[in-house]
Every structure is written in C-alpha cells, then in structure tokens.
RNA sequence: GGACCUGUAGCAUAAUUGGAUAGUGCACCUGACUACGGAUCAGGAGGUUGGGGGUUCGAGUCCCUUCAGGUUCACCA
C-alpha cells in the first residue's frame, strides 16, 4: 500500500473516531506540503467543519493530535489555518529506497497484450521535407507511445503517409514540365528536398499564371480556378485515380525519392514505427464506405453527382465526401483509414497525433463515422497539439518560411560540439564516440526543449536564439546523470556496508520524495498524453539531487552506513533519470 | 460573421485539476572550486495571472462580460 493511501485511511478512521462520521477516502483532500512549509503531506480540512462542528483550525489540531498519537509513521504535525501538515517518519523513506533501488522496472506496469492502442503520428505529405512542426509531432508521438507502453498498453506506432492527392500531383507536374530529368543523385540533394523544390516551383508558376490572367481582365477568384496549371494538376489526379500507367510510374519514382529522404531524417531524429500505411491504399475503402452510406440513405447526392453528409442535426454544415468527378477528398481517405485501422488492430483506442488546426476535421470525422453506423467512432482520440510559431508568425512551406528539420538538427549538432569541446570531459573518446556524444547531447537539447511544453499549448521558437544547454534543458539533466555515474564508478569497490541509517538529512529526503512520486506522475502522463509532465518531473528530481550533491559529501563521508546509503540513493536516482529520459526518447551518456 | 483554442515577470514556461505568500529556467546583479565533474550550487531583483464583474472559507483555475492573439468553417490536404 502506498503512503497516500495509508494517510487517507488513517485520517478516515480518525474522523470516524473523533466525529462519528465515516467519510469516503476520496473525500479526504491530500496533497504534498508546499516546500516552504514544515511537513511532508497536507490534509486540507476546510471541508470537515460541517462534520466536526468546529472551526477548521481546531479540527486540524484535533485530527493531527489523534494521528500523531495513533499512527507510528506520522511523527509530528503542524497546523496553519485549515491545513494540517503531517511529518512522516524517515523509516518510510529509507525502506522505500531499499526496496526499490534494484527495481529496474520501477513505476512501470507490465504490458497487457490485450490492451491495444494505436498511435498514429508523423503522417507527412510526400511533397515537401519535414520541418519544425513535424519535429514536434514526431517527438510527441514517439514519447507518448513510450509513456503508454510504460503504463502497460500494447502500443502500435503507425505512420500514415499522405502520398496521394492534388498536392502530390503539383510537384509531379512541375518536375515533368521543368525537371529536366533531374534526380536526387544528379542534384546531390536529399529526395524530399528535391521534390519539395518542385512543389515550390509549381506554386511560383501557378501564381504567375494567375497574375497574367488577372492582367487580361479576369477576376482573381476565377483566375485561381481557371489557371491552366491547376487544370493540368486536376487532370493528373484523375489519371492517377484511373491507374494510368505513366502517371503511376512517375508517382512511384518521386515518392521513393521522398521516402529515402524521410528515412534519413527519422533515423537522425531517433523515431521509428511499427507499421507504415499509405493513404493511396485506404482511399478506395473510404469511397466504398461512402457508397454504402449513400445506399443506406444516411448520405445524399447533389445534382452534379457529388456526395455529402448532412451534419445539421449536430449543429454543423453539410460535409463533402466525394467530388462530382468521383475523386476522393481528405475526409474520404480518413474514413477508409479509420475503418482499416479498426479492423486491423482491434485496438481499444486509436490515437491520432495531429495539430490543433485539424480539430474540426476530427470532430467531423467522428460524426460522419457515427452517421455511417460505426459504433466504435468514440475509440478515436485526437491528440491535438499546438502549432510551433516563429517570431515572424506561422511557418508556410510554400512561402519558404520554415525551419527545416534536417538543418535544425545539424545546427544543434554544431552547438553541442562547440560546448562539449569547451566543457566536456572527453579525453580518451574515439572520433566515433565523440560523434555519438555530440549527436546525443544535441538531440537531448532539441527534444527536451520541445517536449517540456504542454502539448496543448502553442509554442514559440526563435531560430536566431539557439536552444539553451543550461538550466531547464536536456543537457543539464544529462550532465547530472554523467556526474552521478562518475561517482558510482569510483565507489563501486568500496561499497560494502549492508546496514541502513536510522535518520536521513532533509536534502536526502527531498530527493527520495521526488523518486517516490514517479509512478503517480507516469500514470498521469499516460492518462493525459503529456510528456511535459515527465520532463518537469525529471527536472525537479535533478534539481533536488544537485542540491543534495552540492552540500553533502558522498564518498568522503566517514560513516560507512551513511556513505553506502548515499551511494544507493545516487544509483537509484541515476537509474530513474535514465528510464524517465527514455520515455522522452532521450538517451543519457555515461560521460560527457 | 459562427465555432473552437490560448492570454501568467523582458523572454520561455510550472502550478498536485478550486487550496496556503503564483513556482522554475534564460537574460541581469552578488557570492561559492588546493572539492565526489562549476554544463553546478547559494542569494538578489523582476507579477494587479490581459481588463472588469460574479460564485465561496478560498479563484491563475469555475461562470458572465470585455479586449488581444490563434485556428477553423473549401469540390486544398
């Protein structure tokens, strides 16, 4: 039984004895005592006044006296207004450490194979390279998957590649027209970058056409629809859906360039997938579902042949599901994808890691599924995260205002190299090891920087200010880990005592209290899909350890029992830092 | 215009889900290495939680109102 339960149970029986009322334990508000107050746990007694018929302060006093008297793990208490602060016996913390120090699965729940969860993330378009927004998506998806695994879920990580649609045709068309048979090899360029350039080129030429049409006296809105280039792209999409051999060959070729490019980026980022799906494989199923829906009368057809879902009863508009020319739209694909995923995995939850700009889309998706009679529509969960904003505003690929993923990681690497050369202890490192370390440190800075922010929040990134390596950062945590490991290397042979101290110092206790909270934090992070909770936890743990480290000697302690205890505490802290950082997809180096 | 989201110190972010004097990091100022690794630690300064009202023992958190920003409402994805 954990400490919180022990306290609430003790309080429950105390209240019954004192006031004759049996309260449910979840009606007893328990929280950790603020750092600036004396005590470990606090019972908030304002709500008990009705039962005790006394002022909150008196109630707290009585309750505190009773608990101190009758519970040996509560050694003292302190009352401030309606707050009853309890002081817990050191024994509890000492034995907690002893019991868990060798538990490498501390806080984790064993995986239950039946508790299946699908996490979809990344989901790039194959017409442009990955940028900072994708980085947030990838890191979140990967980390949330790890967190769910640690909470016992059987997680399948899925990448749904958006490989078809008019936008893909645009870059294909541009390459066909002006590409001059250029390949990534000839251009000496990553495939995704090359294709992205043609997407931008299309947009440029398209805008030129519009300008010309407007010059000739056409209205801008009409010109945007009538521009020959757009018509050509639409033709191409039609040919693609008709399985035209030439179009498909070009499509396959250009997409394979992009995939080769993405693979490099994913590898550098350290994310991976259990399965890669392609929308080109699901849109037909989507079409089928739409036709079924039409037959069953839950959808309707307009005069021009387009098919719609009426969501006015849900307080929304009509939603297009198939165009008049019979080609599918984004929603069509997603219907198919959802069905396929539901059938394939039999998952209890299907989590989509997608930006909050698509909140409406997922709302509609679930409602359409409901209309189609898919009673599992509620298994879909949209993990909606905020946009990454630059000082200049939103990133737009077509306008070139993006922070490229590869370039950003490259810059971080250089910074890590400079910093490590200046401060690191890397004598004896081979070139290979150095390279690994720079990569490790730079990725930790980047990943931590992004994951420490609550996913729901929009976050700010200023490319001209490089990401920090001091303070609340990944490298700071890595440094603490490396320093502990250094101590442990020196301590390994001297560690002989098997006895434990009877009391501990305030600083030691503080570290243990943080460690003690880890399982609860992990659980909460799993419920809220929030890596930020984990990163905040690690930072607080590390700070408390550093305070302890700075003030209390470990290896120079004469008392063997105390020394041994402090080594164990350091060992457990290091292990926990390592495991918690892995939940964020970050590795910690033994030396740096 | 309708719908949804977000406003916390110069910047970036927390707040145990309604609890105590709103924490923390960067940047700024002061101090600590003949030390187990100073990428550290100790201290200082910096706040009307966008504004106004309400609910109650108690509000950054809930309700109303107002201001500012963002997203979305496509035969784009």
XYZ file of C-alpha atoms (C1' of nucleotides) in Angstrom:
669
model
C 0.000 0.000 0.000
C 1.349 3.397 -0.837
C 1.834 6.253 1.544
C -1.052 8.375 0.299
C -3.491 5.539 0.891
C -2.108 4.903 4.327
C -2.590 8.529 5.258
C -6.124 8.822 3.915
C -7.133 5.569 5.588
C -5.653 6.737 8.867
C -7.465 10.056 8.507
C -10.684 8.273 7.652
C -10.620 6.206 10.824
C -9.531 9.225 12.868
C -12.503 11.227 11.645
C -14.825 8.362 12.409
C -13.447 8.044 15.938
C -13.480 11.779 16.618
C -16.701 12.862 14.940
C -18.620 9.676 14.284
C -18.831 10.081 10.529
C -17.387 7.619 8.039
C -16.080 9.573 5.062
C -15.147 8.036 1.754
C -11.351 8.192 1.392
C -11.618 10.114 -1.867
C -13.413 12.854 0.085
C -10.244 13.457 2.059
C -8.146 16.006 0.156
C -4.498 15.086 0.442
C -1.627 16.874 -1.211
C 2.062 17.277 -0.832
C 3.105 20.004 1.510
C 4.474 23.135 -0.052
C 8.229 23.318 0.004
C 8.285 26.391 2.233
C 6.235 24.731 4.969
C 7.166 22.207 7.608
C 5.803 18.772 6.729
C 5.515 16.144 4.015
C 1.815 15.734 3.346
C -1.090 18.066 3.902
C -4.705 17.280 4.643
C -6.993 20.152 3.739
C -9.633 20.163 6.459
C -11.852 23.095 5.491
C -14.443 20.669 4.218
C -14.659 18.810 7.540
C -16.099 21.717 9.516
C -19.614 20.513 8.896
C -18.791 17.159 10.443
C -16.685 18.359 13.360
C -18.886 21.384 14.091
C -15.680 23.235 14.839
C -13.508 25.796 13.169
C -11.115 24.429 10.544
C -8.098 25.227 12.690
C -9.442 23.331 15.708
C -10.466 20.428 13.540
C -6.977 20.234 12.078
C -5.485 20.371 15.557
C -7.640 17.513 16.853
C -7.089 15.403 13.788
C -3.341 15.998 13.924
C -3.085 15.035 17.597
C -5.055 11.885 17.008
C -2.937 10.822 14.047
C 0.331 11.522 15.828
C -0.883 9.518 18.790
C -2.186 6.510 16.890
C -0.068 6.150 13.764
C 3.598 5.379 14.200
C 4.536 6.530 10.690
C 3.285 10.030 11.482
C 5.826 11.564 13.825
C 4.533 15.109 14.120
C 2.214 17.695 12.647
C 1.731 21.393 12.143
C -1.438 23.375 11.626
C -1.824 26.530 9.585
C -5.399 27.681 9.175
C -7.274 24.708 7.737
C -4.151 22.959 6.558
C -2.911 20.006 8.553
C 0.726 19.335 7.671
C 1.927 15.865 8.607
C 5.514 14.874 9.155
C 6.312 11.373 8.025
C 8.831 9.122 9.686
C 12.216 8.759 7.978
C 11.807 4.974 8.125
C 9.216 5.141 5.394
C 11.597 6.872 3.007
C 14.566 4.736 3.908
C 12.721 1.489 3.413
C 11.203 2.765 0.176
C 14.672 3.311 -1.196
C 15.962 -0.048 -0.009
C 13.014 -1.878 -1.514
C 13.232 -0.213 -4.901
C 16.880 0.515 -5.529
C 17.344 -2.608 -7.632
C 13.968 -2.491 -9.308
C 14.770 -1.625 -12.912
C 11.047 -1.517 -13.764
C 10.257 0.979 -11.037
C 6.976 2.740 -11.806
C 6.262 0.708 -14.926
C 3.240 -1.509 -15.467
C 3.852 -4.791 -17.307
C 2.402 -4.759 -20.817
C -1.020 -6.313 -21.201
C -1.197 -7.765 -24.756
C -4.959 -7.293 -24.915
C -4.838 -3.614 -24.075
C -4.110 -2.495 -27.614
C -3.595 1.129 -28.548
C -2.686 2.519 -31.939
C -0.738 5.762 -32.000
C -0.560 7.440 -35.359
C 1.999 10.167 -35.736
C 4.286 11.886 -38.200
C 1.940 11.386 -41.185
C 3.899 13.501 -43.633
C 2.894 14.643 -47.092
C 5.229 13.413 -49.797
C 5.505 16.780 -51.473
C 7.808 18.555 -49.066
C 10.545 17.950 -46.468
C 9.896 17.680 -42.742
C 10.044 20.879 -40.737
C 9.897 22.031 -37.140
C 6.160 21.353 -36.900
C 6.782 17.739 -37.894
C 9.524 17.530 -35.295
C 7.049 18.378 -32.571
C 4.628 15.842 -33.990
C 7.226 13.078 -34.206
C 8.684 13.683 -30.790
C 5.246 13.822 -29.192
C 4.046 10.693 -30.931
C 7.124 8.722 -30.075
C 7.209 9.874 -26.474
C 3.506 9.329 -25.856
C 3.907 5.814 -27.252
C 6.736 5.112 -24.837
C 4.746 6.543 -21.946
C 1.733 4.398 -22.811
C 3.929 1.306 -23.030
C 5.263 2.064 -19.571
C 1.636 2.207 -18.451
C 1.025 -1.314 -19.688
C -0.501 -0.574 -23.079
C 0.261 -2.723 -26.079
C 1.184 0.126 -28.398
C 1.430 0.031 -32.172
C 3.115 3.045 -33.705
C 1.743 3.830 -37.120
C 2.869 6.310 -39.729
C 0.172 7.143 -42.239
C 1.868 8.609 -45.249
C -0.183 11.067 -47.190
C 1.078 10.000 -50.568
C -1.775 10.934 -52.889
C -3.875 13.918 -53.746
C -3.754 17.070 -55.751
C -0.781 18.466 -53.823
C 1.352 15.477 -54.802
C 0.317 15.969 -58.419
C 1.515 19.541 -58.274
C 5.125 18.626 -57.570
C 4.904 15.779 -60.097
C 3.653 18.134 -62.758
C 6.351 20.701 -62.034
C 9.037 18.031 -62.304
C 7.559 16.755 -65.548
C 7.500 20.213 -67.076
C 10.697 21.776 -65.800
C 12.561 18.980 -64.081
C 14.782 18.102 -66.996
C 15.114 14.508 -65.697
C 16.773 15.729 -62.524
C 17.251 13.069 -59.813
C 18.483 13.323 -56.211
C 21.779 11.716 -57.309
C 22.376 14.222 -60.079
C 21.282 17.156 -57.945
C 23.166 15.769 -54.948
C 20.160 16.570 -52.816
C 18.020 14.560 -50.402
C 14.984 13.275 -52.286
C 12.440 15.016 -50.087
C 14.262 18.307 -50.584
C 14.323 17.885 -54.338
C 10.609 17.119 -54.564
C 9.864 19.962 -52.179
C 11.653 22.349 -54.518
C 9.354 21.347 -57.343
C 6.324 21.878 -55.162
C 7.501 25.408 -54.507
C 8.228 25.850 -58.203
C 4.683 24.815 -59.083
C 3.290 27.421 -56.742
C 5.509 30.089 -58.256
C 4.479 29.308 -61.833
C 0.851 28.989 -60.797
C 0.904 32.433 -59.254
C 2.489 33.830 -62.396
C -0.339 32.380 -64.437
C -2.930 33.887 -62.152
C -1.263 37.270 -62.361
C -1.295 37.086 -66.134
C -4.971 36.132 -66.251
C -5.821 38.982 -63.917
C -3.833 41.256 -66.207
C -6.043 40.126 -69.058
C -9.026 41.278 -67.053
C -10.139 38.103 -65.253
C -11.261 38.265 -61.655
C -8.712 36.869 -59.228
C -11.028 34.292 -57.683
C -11.922 32.940 -61.105
C -8.341 33.044 -62.322
C -7.305 30.898 -59.356
C -9.691 28.207 -60.539
C -9.098 28.615 -64.252
C -5.303 28.699 -64.382
C -4.151 26.041 -66.879
C -1.565 24.623 -64.460
C -4.206 23.847 -61.882
C -6.394 22.251 -64.523
C -3.466 20.115 -65.553
C -2.851 19.033 -61.977
C -6.502 18.111 -61.606
C -6.282 16.102 -64.817
C -3.280 14.325 -63.416
C -5.116 13.385 -60.236
C -7.921 11.963 -62.340
C -5.444 9.924 -64.369
C -3.818 8.775 -61.167
C -7.101 7.522 -59.759
C -7.751 5.801 -63.097
C -4.489 3.964 -62.602
C -2.838 5.496 -65.634
C 0.486 3.671 -66.029
C 2.667 6.643 -66.877
C 1.302 8.750 -64.044
C 1.694 5.930 -61.569
C 5.286 5.318 -62.633
C 6.217 8.942 -62.140
C 4.368 8.958 -58.835
C 6.193 5.868 -57.625
C 9.550 7.246 -58.649
C 9.150 10.600 -56.955
C 7.652 9.149 -53.814
C 10.523 6.698 -53.467
C 12.926 9.659 -53.500
C 10.951 11.267 -50.741
C 10.853 8.112 -48.613
C 14.619 7.735 -48.849
C 14.918 11.320 -47.615
C 12.427 10.836 -44.790
C 14.204 7.687 -43.629
C 17.369 9.667 -43.051
C 15.524 12.342 -41.102
C 13.652 9.797 -38.960
C 16.843 7.959 -38.226
C 18.614 11.134 -37.179
C 15.683 12.087 -35.027
C 15.589 8.666 -33.408
C 11.937 7.849 -34.052
C 10.505 4.732 -35.635
C 7.243 2.965 -36.464
C 5.760 -0.497 -36.202
C 3.821 -0.026 -39.376
C 3.768 2.382 -42.279
C 0.458 2.866 -44.057
C -0.277 4.774 -47.233
C -3.377 6.755 -47.943
C -3.223 5.532 -51.505
C -4.181 2.161 -50.044
C -7.110 3.375 -47.982
C -8.962 5.921 -50.096
C -10.724 3.185 -52.081
C -12.119 1.698 -48.905
C -13.204 5.209 -47.991
C -15.044 5.501 -51.293
C -16.698 2.162 -50.662
C -17.909 3.301 -47.252
C -19.339 6.432 -48.824
C -21.189 4.422 -51.481
C -22.597 2.154 -48.782
C -23.707 5.157 -46.826
C -25.423 6.523 -49.913
C -27.207 3.222 -50.458
C -28.345 3.123 -46.836
C -29.719 6.609 -47.176
C -27.548 8.223 -44.498
C -25.721 10.248 -47.178
C -27.133 12.140 -50.114
C -26.194 13.090 -53.655
C -26.425 16.536 -55.218
C -27.448 17.213 -58.827
C -23.844 17.439 -60.007
C -23.140 13.977 -58.621
C -21.159 14.959 -55.517
C -21.906 13.064 -52.316
C -22.453 14.706 -48.934
C -23.165 14.006 -45.298
C -25.721 16.226 -43.611
C -24.470 17.167 -40.150
C -27.010 19.900 -39.490
C -28.520 17.875 -36.652
C -25.093 18.028 -34.988
C -25.126 21.773 -35.429
C -22.612 21.596 -38.271
C -22.782 22.059 -42.025
C -23.020 19.591 -44.832
C -19.745 17.852 -45.492
C -18.459 16.819 -48.902
C -17.330 13.187 -49.096
C -16.897 12.611 -52.834
C -16.355 15.191 -55.559
C -18.594 15.468 -58.597
C -15.829 13.954 -60.727
C -15.775 10.969 -58.394
C -12.361 11.609 -56.843
C -11.996 11.426 -53.087
C -11.193 14.171 -50.632
C -9.216 14.170 -47.397
C -12.225 13.044 -45.382
C -12.870 10.104 -47.709
C -9.398 8.792 -47.082
C -9.661 9.224 -43.364
C -12.901 7.267 -43.259
C -11.174 4.398 -45.015
C -8.125 4.682 -42.819
C -10.174 4.593 -39.654
C -12.122 1.534 -40.795
C -8.970 -0.290 -41.850
C -7.223 0.510 -38.618
C -10.208 -0.586 -36.582
C -10.342 -3.919 -38.429
C -6.581 -4.484 -38.446
C -5.674 -3.866 -34.854
C -8.854 -4.318 -32.848
C -7.473 -1.530 -30.724
C -9.301 -0.066 -27.753
C -8.006 3.352 -28.596
C -6.822 4.903 -31.824
C -4.831 7.991 -31.056
C -4.093 10.460 -33.831
C -1.262 12.853 -33.147
C -2.267 15.767 -35.349
C -2.037 19.538 -34.983
C -4.913 21.513 -33.497
C -5.657 23.141 -36.826
C -7.467 19.916 -37.587
C -9.741 19.895 -34.548
C -12.750 20.494 -36.753
C -11.727 17.767 -39.166
C -11.589 15.145 -36.431
C -14.830 16.337 -34.935
C -16.452 15.855 -38.338
C -14.704 12.526 -38.917
C -16.159 11.064 -35.735
C -19.626 12.383 -36.518
C -19.596 11.014 -40.053
C -18.484 7.625 -38.741
C -21.341 7.762 -36.275
C -23.767 8.536 -39.096
C -22.391 5.586 -41.024
C -23.268 3.385 -38.065
C -19.723 2.755 -36.856
C -20.340 2.425 -33.153
C -16.603 2.475 -32.459
C -16.325 6.096 -33.549
C -15.568 7.097 -29.981
C -12.412 4.966 -29.864
C -10.814 7.656 -31.972
C -8.902 10.177 -29.978
C -7.327 13.259 -31.448
C -4.168 14.172 -29.582
C -4.286 17.770 -30.621
C -1.162 19.820 -30.115
C -0.436 23.495 -30.587
C 1.427 24.929 -33.509
C 5.078 25.844 -33.375
C 5.194 29.531 -34.016
C 8.151 31.564 -35.238
C 8.657 35.191 -34.227
C 7.569 36.129 -37.748
C 4.375 34.088 -37.459
C 3.290 30.730 -38.777
C 5.517 28.559 -40.919
C 4.460 28.223 -44.516
C 6.259 25.805 -46.796
C 5.117 27.478 -49.968
C 6.495 30.785 -48.801
C 9.754 29.321 -47.615
C 9.300 30.482 -44.008
C 10.021 27.094 -42.470
C 12.619 25.782 -40.099
C 13.862 22.682 -41.857
C 14.170 19.596 -39.650
C 17.496 18.418 -41.062
C 19.066 21.849 -40.899
C 17.903 22.415 -37.335
C 19.383 19.115 -36.159
C 22.600 19.949 -37.978
C 22.863 23.302 -36.211
C 22.188 21.715 -32.846
C 24.963 19.242 -33.529
C 27.456 22.046 -34.137
C 26.448 23.802 -30.936
C 26.794 20.580 -28.965
C 30.247 20.075 -30.435
C 31.444 23.541 -29.501
C 30.004 23.323 -25.994
C 31.414 19.876 -25.338
C 34.867 20.815 -26.611
C 34.816 23.690 -24.175
C 33.354 21.991 -21.104
C 33.288 18.253 -21.661
C 35.498 15.594 -20.161
C 36.084 13.617 -23.298
C 39.779 12.656 -23.181
C 40.052 9.003 -24.401
C 36.953 9.374 -26.595
C 37.365 7.977 -30.101
C 36.103 10.026 -33.026
C 33.165 7.707 -33.300
C 32.316 8.139 -29.629
C 32.642 11.893 -29.918
C 30.302 11.935 -32.877
C 27.793 9.848 -30.920
C 28.048 12.145 -27.946
C 27.516 15.347 -29.927
C 24.502 13.804 -31.551
C 23.212 12.597 -28.219
C 23.616 15.957 -26.475
C 22.212 17.993 -29.357
C 19.165 15.774 -29.691
C 18.533 15.917 -25.981
C 18.574 19.720 -26.101
C 16.130 19.766 -29.003
C 13.805 17.043 -27.762
C 13.642 18.334 -24.223
C 13.067 21.878 -25.422
C 10.027 20.753 -27.366
C 8.620 18.111 -25.033
C 8.789 20.170 -21.856
C 5.946 22.323 -23.148
C 2.401 21.126 -22.556
C 1.281 19.591 -25.889
C -1.920 21.617 -25.960
C -0.042 24.870 -25.900
C 1.142 26.724 -28.891
C 4.876 27.089 -28.578
C 7.323 29.732 -29.608
C 10.593 29.002 -31.324
C 13.112 31.676 -32.127
C 15.633 30.319 -34.646
C 18.036 33.191 -34.097
C 18.379 32.339 -30.395
C 19.953 28.929 -30.214
C 18.450 26.387 -27.859
C 19.997 26.567 -24.415
C 22.236 23.967 -22.773
C 21.951 25.357 -19.229
C 19.042 25.478 -16.818
C 15.880 23.554 -17.586
C 17.363 21.661 -20.521
C 18.213 18.175 -21.712
C 21.994 18.617 -21.422
C 21.606 19.841 -17.827
C 19.893 16.574 -16.963
C 22.437 14.560 -18.912
C 25.198 16.337 -17.056
C 23.733 15.379 -13.702
C 23.459 11.791 -14.837
C 27.046 11.696 -16.080
C 28.246 13.180 -12.815
C 26.439 10.560 -10.755
C 27.895 7.847 -12.950
C 31.334 9.257 -12.310
C 30.780 8.882 -8.586
C 29.437 5.378 -8.953
C 32.466 4.315 -10.958
C 34.702 5.467 -8.138
C 32.502 3.971 -5.468
C 31.998 0.545 -6.940
C 34.589 -1.331 -4.891
C 34.191 0.449 -1.615
C 30.539 -0.271 -1.357
C 30.395 -2.916 1.355
C 28.065 -1.957 4.165
C 24.682 -3.651 4.270
C 23.221 -1.651 7.133
C 20.990 1.341 6.779
C 20.860 4.623 8.669
C 18.057 5.443 11.091
C 17.591 9.020 10.052
C 18.270 10.959 6.912
C 19.084 14.506 6.050
C 16.439 16.897 4.710
C 18.194 17.067 1.328
C 18.300 13.293 1.025
C 14.673 13.037 1.985
C 13.759 15.568 -0.646
C 15.345 13.509 -3.397
C 13.580 10.370 -2.193
C 10.252 12.176 -2.110
C 10.635 13.050 -5.766
C 11.520 9.479 -6.667
C 8.578 8.271 -4.655
C 6.223 10.299 -6.841
C 7.441 8.876 -10.117
C 4.851 6.089 -10.520
C 1.987 8.532 -9.980
C 3.469 11.013 -12.441
C 3.979 8.300 -15.029
C 0.373 7.250 -14.680
C -0.859 10.796 -15.024
C 1.324 11.377 -18.079
C -0.229 8.291 -19.634
C -3.745 9.494 -18.935
C -3.112 12.963 -20.249
C -0.778 12.026 -23.094
C 1.668 14.543 -21.730
C 5.440 14.080 -21.970
C 5.692 17.526 -20.369
C 4.730 16.023 -17.025
C 7.640 13.612 -17.302
C 10.125 16.306 -18.248
C 9.001 18.537 -15.389
C 9.374 15.618 -13.050
C 12.912 14.853 -14.192
C 13.937 18.472 -13.889
C 12.647 18.730 -10.325
C 14.284 15.450 -9.384
C 17.599 16.534 -10.840
C 17.487 19.879 -9.083
C 16.816 18.234 -5.740
C 19.671 15.818 -6.358
C 22.046 18.631 -7.280
C 21.232 20.451 -4.056
C 21.988 17.301 -2.135
C 25.172 16.695 -4.120
C 26.416 20.217 -3.579
C 26.004 20.205 0.180
C 26.528 16.666 1.290
C 29.620 14.653 0.710
C 29.133 11.125 -0.549
C 32.466 9.384 -0.981
C 34.169 11.455 1.711
C 31.636 10.535 4.345
C 33.380 8.643 7.198
C 30.285 6.851 8.404
C 30.150 3.769 6.161
C 26.419 3.319 6.691
C 25.600 6.822 5.597
C 28.026 6.643 2.732
C 26.506 3.434 1.498
C 23.031 4.890 1.715
C 24.034 7.934 -0.287
C 25.597 5.777 -2.963
C 22.400 3.774 -3.226
C 20.390 6.957 -3.420
C 22.626 8.209 -6.233
C 22.395 4.899 -8.026
C 18.614 4.843 -7.880
C 18.382 8.459 -8.974
C 20.633 7.812 -11.958
C 18.628 4.776 -12.979
C 15.392 6.725 -12.721
C 16.766 9.656 -14.729
C 17.836 7.259 -17.433
C 14.479 5.485 -17.621
C 12.438 8.659 -17.460
C 14.530 10.275 -20.193
C 13.971 7.212 -22.374
C 10.252 7.944 -22.112
C 11.049 11.203 -23.869
C 13.141 9.406 -26.448
C 16.345 10.831 -24.981
C 19.476 8.829 -24.183
C 21.817 9.784 -21.374
C 25.599 9.460 -21.757
C 27.853 7.852 -19.129
C 30.355 10.629 -19.667
C 30.127 13.939 -21.467
C -19.746 36.653 -39.132
C -20.346 31.419 -36.484
C -17.492 27.610 -33.785
C -13.210 26.154 -31.010
C -8.443 27.269 -28.508
C -4.883 30.496 -25.912
C -3.533 35.073 -22.807
C 0.964 34.100 -16.208
C 7.828 38.938 -14.939
C 11.860 41.438 -20.718
C 11.710 36.217 -22.917
C 10.402 30.956 -22.221
C 7.447 28.038 -19.108
C 5.001 25.460 -13.986
C 1.190 25.345 -10.521
C -0.877 18.318 -7.293
C -7.286 19.703 -11.528
C -10.845 25.040 -6.587
C -6.030 25.338 -1.756
C -1.529 28.315 1.719
C 2.901 34.062 0.412
C 1.743 32.197 -8.004
C 6.928 28.236 -8.601
C 11.146 27.416 -12.242
C 14.757 28.448 -16.214
C 17.130 32.079 -19.560
C 18.898 37.109 -19.520
C 20.574 40.806 -15.324
C 23.254 41.711 -10.238
C 26.148 39.284 -5.819
C 28.672 35.117 -3.788
C 30.922 29.621 -3.621
C 36.305 25.486 -6.882
C 44.001 23.064 -3.063
C 36.180 19.713 -3.943
C 32.640 13.204 -5.484
C 32.825 16.578 -12.676
C 31.336 24.599 -11.840
C 27.087 22.240 -18.311
C 26.772 23.033 -10.795
C 25.107 25.412 -6.253
C 23.607 29.657 -2.742
C 21.434 34.573 -2.722
C 19.157 39.295 -5.062
C 15.998 41.984 -8.237
C 11.794 41.312 -11.508
C 3.950 39.788 -11.066
C -2.744 43.912 -10.468
C -2.055 35.743 -13.678
C -4.923 40.854 -20.471
C -9.179 44.262 -18.117
C -13.917 44.325 -15.323
C -17.704 41.767 -12.559
C -19.649 37.199 -10.118
C -19.808 32.257 -7.415
C -17.217 30.880 -1.700
C -13.933 29.771 3.838
C -10.557 30.084 -0.579
C -10.068 31.625 -7.911
C -4.368 31.693 -12.473
C -8.023 27.562 -12.392
C -15.310 27.702 -12.490
C -19.454 31.390 -14.581
C -20.631 36.188 -17.138
C -18.659 40.328 -19.814
C -14.898 42.801 -22.481
C -10.039 43.266 -25.008
C -5.962 40.889 -27.720
C -3.969 36.771 -30.498
C -4.503 31.994 -32.999
C -7.107 28.040 -35.604
C -11.188 26.592 -38.428
C -15.821 26.902 -41.198
C -13.140 24.692 -49.338
C -15.286 20.029 -54.962
C -6.980 22.080 -50.573
C -4.680 18.265 -47.639
